[in-house]
Amino acid sequence: MNLVSTATNDYLYNPGTGFHRVYRNPGPQMYLAFGSQRINEAEKHAFAVGRKNVGLTFDPLSCEHVIMEIFYHQKNFHSRGYRSVCELRWCNSTELAHEYLVPLPPLPVNDMPPAYVGGVLYWMSDPRLGRSYERAIVSFDISTRLFDTIHCPSCITVWSKTSPCSAFVVELQGALCAVLADPVTNSLDVWRLERGRCIWGRAWMIHLEASPDYSLVTNVVVPLAVDPKDGGILLNTGRKLGVYDPLKQTIQSLYSQDQLPLAISARHLGVPQRSKFTSSEDNSALDSEILPLVPMLYEESLACYPRMGLARWLSFC
C-alpha cells in the first residue's frame, strides 16, 4: 500500500490490487489563516508536505490501513509556540473513510515523514518548538491509540540553534533508526535501536564528500534500504536515487529527475534498441519512437492478507 501526500490531498494506492482512493483534507490554506508566519525556508524540501506531517499505519483490530495526519495551525520559532491538531483516518476499501481526532503528541514533530516499525509510527521531535530544547523520538501505537516518547542517541539528543545538523528517523532492515545529518562533514550518522534491549548502537556512517549530487548542503538525503548481500545503502534525495558503497564511499546513480532514462526496448515492441541518458534540456530532440520509462519505488511492509484468502490465492499461482 502506497501513500502519496500533497498539501491538500492524500493519495492511497495499492499497485498489487489496483485499489486507489483520494482523500481531501483542509490543507494549509485553512490553517494559514490562524497564523501569519510563512513556512520556513529550511522546511521547503522534497520530504516536507506544507504544514502537515503524514504517516501510514495498519490497525489490526479493524484490519484497515490508517492515515495519521498532524496539521499545524501555527509555528513560531521565535516564541517556540505552536498550535496543531492530530487526526486518524481509517481507509476501508468498501466504505467511506471515517475520521477520528486523537490527543496531541507530547512533543511537536519535525517536517520529516515518520518511520513505520512493528505497528508503530515514529517521528523525530522538533526542538525549535515547545518546552524541550532536546531531541526525542515520538511514537504512536495504533492498537492503543496512545503516544509515547523514547530517548535518542546522545549525539542526536543534543541540539543547538546554531548547529546546522538535522535529524530524522527511518526504518532499515526492520529496525528503527535515528539519523543525524551533518552538512559540515557531509555525512549521515545512522544509529539503530536494538530490538528488545532499548539500546542504541551506531549502524552506519555514510560519507557523501565524494558525491556532490548528494551533498547535504543542498539536499536532504534519506536512507531507504540496505542490501543484505553487499551492504549497499539505497539513498533518496527526492529527485535522485543512488546506491552507496560503504567500502568505496561512493554512490552509483540509479535514477535522476534531472535526466530522462530511455528504454532498452525489445524488438517485439517495435521500438529501436537504444539506451542512454539524455539531459532534460535535450528532451525536444528525442526520437518520438523511444519510450521513456520512469521507475516507481514502493514498499510493501504494510500489506496484510487474511490467512484463508492468502491460501486460496496461492492455490492459483
PDB file of N, CA and C in Angstrom, residues 183 186 207-221 235 237 240 244 249-253 258:
ATOM      1  N   PRO A 183      25.791  18.709   7.546  1.00  0.00           N
ATOM      2  CA  PRO A 183      26.261  19.282   6.280  1.00  0.00           C
ATOM      3  C   PRO A 183      27.709  19.778   6.338  1.00  0.00           C
ATOM      4  N   ASN A 186      29.430  16.587   5.813  1.00  0.00           N
ATOM      5  CA  ASN A 186      28.748  15.934   4.690  1.00  0.00           C
ATOM      6  C   ASN A 186      28.603  14.437   4.948  1.00  0.00           C
ATOM      7  N   HIS A 207      29.417   8.579   4.231  1.00  0.00           N
ATOM      8  CA  HIS A 207      30.229   9.739   3.852  1.00  0.00           C
ATOM      9  C   HIS A 207      29.864  10.168   2.425  1.00  0.00           C
ATOM     10  N   LEU A 208      29.480  11.424   2.275  1.00  0.00           N
ATOM     11  CA  LEU A 208      28.994  11.919   0.985  1.00  0.00           C
ATOM     12  C   LEU A 208      29.919  12.954   0.359  1.00  0.00           C
ATOM     13  N   GLU A 209      31.142  13.102   0.890  1.00  0.00           N
ATOM     14  CA  GLU A 209      32.054  14.127   0.347  1.00  0.00           C
ATOM     15  C   GLU A 209      32.361  13.908  -1.121  1.00  0.00           C
ATOM     16  N   ALA A 210      32.444  12.639  -1.547  1.00  0.00           N
ATOM     17  CA  ALA A 210      32.818  12.340  -2.933  1.00  0.00           C
ATOM     18  C   ALA A 210      31.624  12.366  -3.883  1.00  0.00           C
ATOM     19  N   SER A 211      30.453  12.721  -3.385  1.00  0.00           N
ATOM     20  CA  SER A 211      29.228  12.708  -4.216  1.00  0.00           C
ATOM     21  C   SER A 211      28.519  14.046  -4.121  1.00  0.00           C
ATOM     22  N   PRO A 212      28.945  15.044  -4.905  1.00  0.00           N
ATOM     23  CA  PRO A 212      28.353  16.392  -4.813  1.00  0.00           C
ATOM     24  C   PRO A 212      26.862  16.428  -5.122  1.00  0.00           C
ATOM     25  N   ASP A 213      26.367  15.490  -5.940  1.00  0.00           N
ATOM     26  CA  ASP A 213      24.932  15.467  -6.239  1.00  0.00           C
ATOM     27  C   ASP A 213      24.108  15.079  -5.013  1.00  0.00           C
ATOM     28  N   TYR A 214      24.756  14.516  -3.995  1.00  0.00           N
ATOM     29  CA  TYR A 214      24.073  14.114  -2.768  1.00  0.00           C
ATOM     30  C   TYR A 214      24.567  14.929  -1.577  1.00  0.00           C
ATOM     31  N   SER A 215      25.078  16.103  -1.845  1.00  0.00           N
ATOM     32  CA  SER A 215      25.594  16.957  -0.781  1.00  0.00           C
ATOM     33  C   SER A 215      24.484  17.358   0.176  1.00  0.00           C
ATOM     34  N   LEU A 216      24.776  17.307   1.478  1.00  0.00           N
ATOM     35  CA  LEU A 216      23.793  17.695   2.490  1.00  0.00           C
ATOM     36  C   LEU A 216      23.633  19.204   2.590  1.00  0.00           C
ATOM     37  N   VAL A 217      24.488  19.943   1.907  1.00  0.00           N
ATOM     38  CA  VAL A 217      24.343  21.401   1.889  1.00  0.00           C
ATOM     39  C   VAL A 217      23.136  21.796   1.052  1.00  0.00           C
ATOM     40  N   THR A 218      22.871  21.039   0.000  1.00  0.00           N
ATOM     41  CA  THR A 218      21.776  21.378  -0.916  1.00  0.00           C
ATOM     42  C   THR A 218      20.676  20.326  -0.970  1.00  0.00           C
ATOM     43  N   ASN A 219      20.851  19.204  -0.265  1.00  0.00           N
ATOM     44  CA  ASN A 219      19.865  18.120  -0.327  1.00  0.00           C
ATOM     45  C   ASN A 219      19.534  17.588   1.062  1.00  0.00           C
ATOM     46  N   VAL A 220      18.339  17.035   1.173  1.00  0.00           N
ATOM     47  CA  VAL A 220      18.002  16.165   2.300  1.00  0.00           C
ATOM     48  C   VAL A 220      18.124  14.742   1.772  1.00  0.00           C
ATOM     49  N   VAL A 221      19.034  13.964   2.331  1.00  0.00           N
ATOM     50  CA  VAL A 221      19.325  12.616   1.842  1.00  0.00           C
ATOM     51  C   VAL A 221      18.813  11.603   2.866  1.00  0.00           C
ATOM     52  N   LEU A 235      19.915   5.375  -1.290  1.00  0.00           N
ATOM     53  CA  LEU A 235      19.727   6.752  -0.826  1.00  0.00           C
ATOM     54  C   LEU A 235      18.747   7.482  -1.728  1.00  0.00           C
ATOM     55  N   THR A 237      17.062  11.467  -2.469  1.00  0.00           N
ATOM     56  CA  THR A 237      17.032  12.907  -2.212  1.00  0.00           C
ATOM     57  C   THR A 237      15.691  13.522  -2.564  1.00  0.00           C
ATOM     58  N   LYS A 240      16.693  12.166  -6.763  1.00  0.00           N
ATOM     59  CA  LYS A 240      17.703  11.218  -7.222  1.00  0.00           C
ATOM     60  C   LYS A 240      17.707   9.982  -6.335  1.00  0.00           C
ATOM     61  N   TYR A 244      24.798   3.620  -2.192  1.00  0.00           N
ATOM     62  CA  TYR A 244      26.062   3.981  -1.551  1.00  0.00           C
ATOM     63  C   TYR A 244      26.860   2.730  -1.231  1.00  0.00           C
ATOM     64  N   GLN A 249      32.925   4.265  -0.435  1.00  0.00           N
ATOM     65  CA  GLN A 249      32.343   5.559  -0.060  1.00  0.00           C
ATOM     66  C   GLN A 249      31.972   6.378  -1.293  1.00  0.00           C
ATOM     67  N   THR A 250      31.399   5.676  -2.265  1.00  0.00           N
ATOM     68  CA  THR A 250      30.931   6.304  -3.494  1.00  0.00           C
ATOM     69  C   THR A 250      29.478   5.909  -3.730  1.00  0.00           C
ATOM     70  N   ILE A 251      28.817   6.619  -4.633  1.00  0.00           N
ATOM     71  CA  ILE A 251      27.412   6.371  -4.929  1.00  0.00           C
ATOM     72  C   ILE A 251      27.240   6.047  -6.400  1.00  0.00           C
ATOM     73  N   GLN A 252      26.571   4.947  -6.675  1.00  0.00           N
ATOM     74  CA  GLN A 252      26.202   4.586  -8.041  1.00  0.00           C
ATOM     75  C   GLN A 252      24.799   5.130  -8.304  1.00  0.00           C
ATOM     76  N   SER A 253      24.686   6.035  -9.241  1.00  0.00           N
ATOM     77  CA  SER A 253      23.398   6.665  -9.532  1.00  0.00           C
ATOM     78  C   SER A 253      22.474   5.686 -10.239  1.00  0.00           C
ATOM     79  N   ASP A 258      16.603  14.875 -13.090  1.00  0.00           N
ATOM     80  CA  ASP A 258      17.289  15.829 -13.963  1.00  0.00           C
ATOM     81  C   ASP A 258      17.700  15.196 -15.279  1.00  0.00           C
TER      82      ASP A 258
END
